[in-house]
mmCIF file of C-alpha atoms in Angstrom:
data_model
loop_
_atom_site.group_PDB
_atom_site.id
_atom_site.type_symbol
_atom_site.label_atom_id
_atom_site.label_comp_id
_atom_site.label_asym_id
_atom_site.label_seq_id
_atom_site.Cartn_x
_atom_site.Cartn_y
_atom_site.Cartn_z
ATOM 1 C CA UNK O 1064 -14.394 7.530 -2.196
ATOM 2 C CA UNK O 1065 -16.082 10.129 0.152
ATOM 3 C CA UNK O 1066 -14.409 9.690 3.686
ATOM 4 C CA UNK O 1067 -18.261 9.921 5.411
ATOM 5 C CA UNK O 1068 -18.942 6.680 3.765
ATOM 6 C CA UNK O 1069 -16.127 5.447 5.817
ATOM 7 C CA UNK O 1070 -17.241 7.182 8.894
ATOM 8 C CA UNK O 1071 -21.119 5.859 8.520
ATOM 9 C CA UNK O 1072 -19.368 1.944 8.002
ATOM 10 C CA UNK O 1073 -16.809 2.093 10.710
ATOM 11 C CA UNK O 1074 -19.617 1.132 13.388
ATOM 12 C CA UNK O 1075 -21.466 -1.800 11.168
ATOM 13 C CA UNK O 1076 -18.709 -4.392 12.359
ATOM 14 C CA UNK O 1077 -19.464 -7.161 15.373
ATOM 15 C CA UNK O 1078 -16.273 -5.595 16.999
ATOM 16 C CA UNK O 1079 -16.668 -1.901 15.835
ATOM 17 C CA UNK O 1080 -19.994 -1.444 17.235
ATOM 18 C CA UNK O 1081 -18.473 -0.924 21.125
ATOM 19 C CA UNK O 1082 -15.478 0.871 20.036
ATOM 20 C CA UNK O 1083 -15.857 4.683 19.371
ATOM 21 C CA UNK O 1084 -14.007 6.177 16.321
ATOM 22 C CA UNK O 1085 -10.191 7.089 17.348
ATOM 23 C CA UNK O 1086 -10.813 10.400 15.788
ATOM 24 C CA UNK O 1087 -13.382 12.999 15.545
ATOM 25 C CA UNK O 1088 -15.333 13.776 12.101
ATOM 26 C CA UNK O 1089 -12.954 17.059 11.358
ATOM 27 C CA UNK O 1090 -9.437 15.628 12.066
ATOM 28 C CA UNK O 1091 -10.757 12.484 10.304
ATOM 29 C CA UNK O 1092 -11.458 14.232 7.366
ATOM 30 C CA UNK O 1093 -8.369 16.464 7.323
ATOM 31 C CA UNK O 1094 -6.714 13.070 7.456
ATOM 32 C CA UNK O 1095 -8.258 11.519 4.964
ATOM 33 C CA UNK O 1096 -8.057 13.726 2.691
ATOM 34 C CA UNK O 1097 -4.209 13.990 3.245
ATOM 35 C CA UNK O 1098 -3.732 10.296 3.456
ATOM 36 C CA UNK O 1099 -5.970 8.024 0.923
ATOM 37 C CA UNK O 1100 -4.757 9.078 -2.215
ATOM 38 C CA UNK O 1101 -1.222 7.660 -1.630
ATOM 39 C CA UNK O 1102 -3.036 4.522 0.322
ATOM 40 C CA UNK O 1103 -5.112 3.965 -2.382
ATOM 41 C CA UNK O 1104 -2.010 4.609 -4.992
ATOM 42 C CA UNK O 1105 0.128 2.306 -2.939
ATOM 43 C CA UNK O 1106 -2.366 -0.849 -2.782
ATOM 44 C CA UNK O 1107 -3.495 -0.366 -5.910
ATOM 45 C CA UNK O 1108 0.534 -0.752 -7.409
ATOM 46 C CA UNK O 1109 0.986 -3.257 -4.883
ATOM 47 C CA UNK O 1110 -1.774 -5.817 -5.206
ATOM 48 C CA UNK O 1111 -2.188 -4.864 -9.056
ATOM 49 C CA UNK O 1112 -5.872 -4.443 -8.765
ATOM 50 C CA UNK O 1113 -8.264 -1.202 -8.434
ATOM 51 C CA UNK O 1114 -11.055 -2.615 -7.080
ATOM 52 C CA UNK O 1115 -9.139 -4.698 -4.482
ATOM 53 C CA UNK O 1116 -7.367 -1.204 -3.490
ATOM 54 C CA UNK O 1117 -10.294 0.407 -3.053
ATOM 55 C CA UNK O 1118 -11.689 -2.176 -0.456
ATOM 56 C CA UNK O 1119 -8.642 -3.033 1.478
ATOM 57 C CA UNK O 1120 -8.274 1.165 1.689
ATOM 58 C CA UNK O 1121 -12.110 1.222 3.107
ATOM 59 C CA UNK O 1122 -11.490 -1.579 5.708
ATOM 60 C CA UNK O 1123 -8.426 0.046 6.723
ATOM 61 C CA UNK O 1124 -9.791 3.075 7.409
ATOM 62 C CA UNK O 1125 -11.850 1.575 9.246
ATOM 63 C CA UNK O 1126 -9.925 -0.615 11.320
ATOM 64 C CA UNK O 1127 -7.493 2.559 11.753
ATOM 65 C CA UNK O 1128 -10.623 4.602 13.620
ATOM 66 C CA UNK O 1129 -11.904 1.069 15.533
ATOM 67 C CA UNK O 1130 -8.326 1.097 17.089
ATOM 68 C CA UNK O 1131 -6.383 2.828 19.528
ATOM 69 C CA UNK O 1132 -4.517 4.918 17.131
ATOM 70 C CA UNK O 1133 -0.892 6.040 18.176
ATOM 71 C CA UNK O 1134 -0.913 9.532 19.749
ATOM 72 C CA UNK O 1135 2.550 10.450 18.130
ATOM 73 C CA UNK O 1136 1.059 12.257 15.527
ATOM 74 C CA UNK O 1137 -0.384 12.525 11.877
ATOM 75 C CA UNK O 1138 2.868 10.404 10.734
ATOM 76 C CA UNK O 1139 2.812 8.035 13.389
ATOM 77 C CA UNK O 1140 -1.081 7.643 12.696
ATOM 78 C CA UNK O 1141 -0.205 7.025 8.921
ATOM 79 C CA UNK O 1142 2.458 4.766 9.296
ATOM 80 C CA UNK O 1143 0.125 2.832 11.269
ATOM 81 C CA UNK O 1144 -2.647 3.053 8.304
ATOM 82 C CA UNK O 1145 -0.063 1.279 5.914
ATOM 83 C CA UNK O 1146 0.806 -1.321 8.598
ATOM 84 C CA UNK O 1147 -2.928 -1.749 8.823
ATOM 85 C CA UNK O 1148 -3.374 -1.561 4.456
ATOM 86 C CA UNK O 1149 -0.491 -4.075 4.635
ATOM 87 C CA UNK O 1150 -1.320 -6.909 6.566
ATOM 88 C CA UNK O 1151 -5.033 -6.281 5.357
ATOM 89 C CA UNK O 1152 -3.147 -7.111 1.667
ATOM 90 C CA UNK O 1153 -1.017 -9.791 3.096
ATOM 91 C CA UNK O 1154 -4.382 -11.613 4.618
ATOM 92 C CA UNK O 1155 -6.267 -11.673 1.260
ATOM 93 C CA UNK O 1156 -3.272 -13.423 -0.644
ATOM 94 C CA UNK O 1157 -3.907 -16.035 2.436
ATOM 95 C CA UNK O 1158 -6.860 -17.429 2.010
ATOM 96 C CA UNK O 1159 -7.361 -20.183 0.710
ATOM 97 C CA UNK O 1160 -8.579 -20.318 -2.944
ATOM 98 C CA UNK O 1161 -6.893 -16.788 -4.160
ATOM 99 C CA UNK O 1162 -4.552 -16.882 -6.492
ATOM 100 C CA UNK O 1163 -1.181 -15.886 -5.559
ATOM 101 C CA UNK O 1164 -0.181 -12.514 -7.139
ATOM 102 C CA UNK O 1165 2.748 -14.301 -9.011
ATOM 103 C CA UNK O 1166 0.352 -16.855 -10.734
ATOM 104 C CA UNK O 1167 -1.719 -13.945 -12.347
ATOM 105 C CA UNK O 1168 -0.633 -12.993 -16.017
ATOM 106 C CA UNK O 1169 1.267 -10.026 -16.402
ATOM 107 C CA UNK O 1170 -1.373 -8.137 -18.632
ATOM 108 C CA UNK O 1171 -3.617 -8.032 -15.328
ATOM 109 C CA UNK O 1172 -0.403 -6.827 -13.411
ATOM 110 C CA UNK O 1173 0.084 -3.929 -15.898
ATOM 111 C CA UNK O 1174 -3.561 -2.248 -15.435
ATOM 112 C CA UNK O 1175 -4.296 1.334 -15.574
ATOM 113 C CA UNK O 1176 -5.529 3.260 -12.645
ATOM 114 C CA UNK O 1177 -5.890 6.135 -11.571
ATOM 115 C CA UNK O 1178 -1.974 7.050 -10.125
ATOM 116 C CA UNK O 1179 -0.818 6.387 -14.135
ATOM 117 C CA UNK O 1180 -0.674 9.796 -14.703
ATOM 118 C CA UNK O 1181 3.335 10.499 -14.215
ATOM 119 C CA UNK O 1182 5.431 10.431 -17.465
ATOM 120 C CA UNK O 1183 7.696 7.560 -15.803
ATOM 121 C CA UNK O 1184 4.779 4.768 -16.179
ATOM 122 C CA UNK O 1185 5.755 4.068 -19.640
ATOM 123 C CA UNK O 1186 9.124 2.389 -17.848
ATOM 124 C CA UNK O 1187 8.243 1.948 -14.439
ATOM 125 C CA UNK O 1188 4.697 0.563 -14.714
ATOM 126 C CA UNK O 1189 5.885 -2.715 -16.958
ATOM 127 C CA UNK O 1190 9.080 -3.186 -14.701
ATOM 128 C CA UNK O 1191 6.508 -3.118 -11.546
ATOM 129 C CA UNK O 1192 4.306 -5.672 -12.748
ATOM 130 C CA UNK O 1193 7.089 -8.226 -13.462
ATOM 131 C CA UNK O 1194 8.217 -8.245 -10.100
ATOM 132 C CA UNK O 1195 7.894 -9.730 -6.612
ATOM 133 C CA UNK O 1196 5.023 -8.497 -5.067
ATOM 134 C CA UNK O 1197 7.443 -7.695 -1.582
ATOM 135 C CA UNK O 1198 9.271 -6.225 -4.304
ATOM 136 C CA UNK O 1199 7.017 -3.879 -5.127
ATOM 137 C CA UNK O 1200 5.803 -3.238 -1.985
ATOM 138 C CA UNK O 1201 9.386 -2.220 -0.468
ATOM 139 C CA UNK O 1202 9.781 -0.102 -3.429
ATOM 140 C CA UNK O 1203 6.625 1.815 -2.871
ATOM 141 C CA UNK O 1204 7.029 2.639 0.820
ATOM 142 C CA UNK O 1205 10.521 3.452 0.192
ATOM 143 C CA UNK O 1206 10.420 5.595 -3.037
ATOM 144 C CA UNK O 1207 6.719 6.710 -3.693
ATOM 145 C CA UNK O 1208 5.860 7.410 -0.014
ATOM 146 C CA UNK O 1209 9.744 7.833 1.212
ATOM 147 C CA UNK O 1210 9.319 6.141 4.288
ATOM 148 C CA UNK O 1211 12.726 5.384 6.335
ATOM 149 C CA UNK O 1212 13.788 1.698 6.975
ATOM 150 C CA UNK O 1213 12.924 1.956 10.244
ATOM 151 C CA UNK O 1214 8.949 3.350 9.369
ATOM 152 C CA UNK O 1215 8.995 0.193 6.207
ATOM 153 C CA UNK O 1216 10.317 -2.382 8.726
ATOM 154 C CA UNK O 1217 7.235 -0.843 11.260
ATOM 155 C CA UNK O 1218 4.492 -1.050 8.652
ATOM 156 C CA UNK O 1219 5.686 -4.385 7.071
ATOM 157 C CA UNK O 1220 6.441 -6.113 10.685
ATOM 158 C CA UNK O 1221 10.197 -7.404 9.261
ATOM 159 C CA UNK O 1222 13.270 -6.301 10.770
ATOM 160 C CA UNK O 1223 15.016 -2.880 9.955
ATOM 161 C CA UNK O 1224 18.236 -5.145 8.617
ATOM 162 C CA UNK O 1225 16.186 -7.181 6.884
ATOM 163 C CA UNK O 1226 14.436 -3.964 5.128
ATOM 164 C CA UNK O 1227 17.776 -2.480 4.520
ATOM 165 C CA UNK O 1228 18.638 -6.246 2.169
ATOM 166 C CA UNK O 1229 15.344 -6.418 0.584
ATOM 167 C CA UNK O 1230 15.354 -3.162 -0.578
ATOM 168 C CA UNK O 1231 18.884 -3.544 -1.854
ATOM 169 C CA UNK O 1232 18.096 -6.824 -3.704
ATOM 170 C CA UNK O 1233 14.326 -4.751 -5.170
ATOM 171 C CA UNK O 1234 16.624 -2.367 -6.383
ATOM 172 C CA UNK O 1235 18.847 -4.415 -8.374
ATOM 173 C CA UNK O 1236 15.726 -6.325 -9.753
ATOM 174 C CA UNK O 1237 14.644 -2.846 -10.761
ATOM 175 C CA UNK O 1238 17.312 -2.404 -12.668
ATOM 176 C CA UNK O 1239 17.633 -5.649 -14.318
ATOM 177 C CA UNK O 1240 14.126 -4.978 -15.200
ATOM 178 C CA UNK O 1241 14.160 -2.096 -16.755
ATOM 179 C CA UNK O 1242 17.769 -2.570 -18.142
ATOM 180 C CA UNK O 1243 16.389 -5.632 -20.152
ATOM 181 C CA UNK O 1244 13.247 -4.087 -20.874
ATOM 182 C CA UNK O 1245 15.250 -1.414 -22.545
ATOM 183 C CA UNK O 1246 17.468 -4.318 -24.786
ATOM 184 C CA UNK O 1247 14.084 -5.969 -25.512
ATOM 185 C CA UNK O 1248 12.018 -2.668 -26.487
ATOM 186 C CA UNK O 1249 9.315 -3.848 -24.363
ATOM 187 C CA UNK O 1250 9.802 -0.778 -22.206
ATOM 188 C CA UNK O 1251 9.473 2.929 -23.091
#
């Protein structure tokens, strides 16, 4: 996706259209460019589905430049772009009439995309789609984006101790995962 298509959207909104953009068009794009391929990789593992990434990544983006960004930075601004990706992801497994990410079959969990390009797929990829979606989510930010407890508990809104627990229990489910995957010859 071309970050000016973002850009040209972000006013279209009710509520955008009084707000300007948190950013000008050069430090947006520099941004973009350095931050949507691991948004787009990270709700595209976590909710399973391309398509759904690729929309929840364009109305965070947008939401992210309606919004008084944090001034701490290009990590502080990410972190809050994943808080923003998250509870974006969190809201459509709300409403009423989607199926819950658990109810889906696992051969919809296990699609390709376009982050299926590292040689650990083959075991990682299955494991991923049999789990928890908070599962995978913690996982991500933790390991694909190596975010601290502290920045996962920020972009998730749970508690750093709780992170710390979750992540611990993800990790063990991980391994049961691929340990039995292994035994079964389901997996690599």
């Amino acid at each position: 996706m071309n970050w000016e298509h973002v850009l040209s959207n972000s006013g279209t909104g009710d509520a955008a259209q009084t707000v300007e953009p948190a950013m000008d068009r050069e430090t947006f794009a520099g941004f973009y460019e350095r931050s949507s391929r691991p948004l787009w990789a990270y709700l595209a593992r976590v909710s399973g589905d391309a398509a759904l990434a690729e929309d929840l990544m364009q109305e965070s983006y947008v939401r992210f430049l309606c919004a008084k960004t944090p001034n701490d930075g290009e990590v502080a601004a990410r972190r809050y772009l994943f808080r923003i990706a998250s509870n974006l992801l969190r809201d459509h497994w709300r409403r009423p009439g989607a199926i819950s990410i658990e109810g889906l079959p696992e051969s919809l969990l296990a699609q390709e995309d376009g982050s299926a390009k590292m040689d650990s797929r083959a075991m990682l990829g299955p494991a991923m789609a049999r789990m928890r979606s908070r599962d995978r989510q913690l996982l991500w930010l933790a390991h694909a984006e190596n975010y601290s407890h502290r920045e996962i508990a920020e972009i998730t809104g749970l508690g750093v101790t709780s992170i710390r627990l979750l992540l611990f229990r993800a990790r063990k489910a991980m391994a049961r995962q691929l340990r039995s995957g292994d035994r079964n010859g389901r997996l690599g």
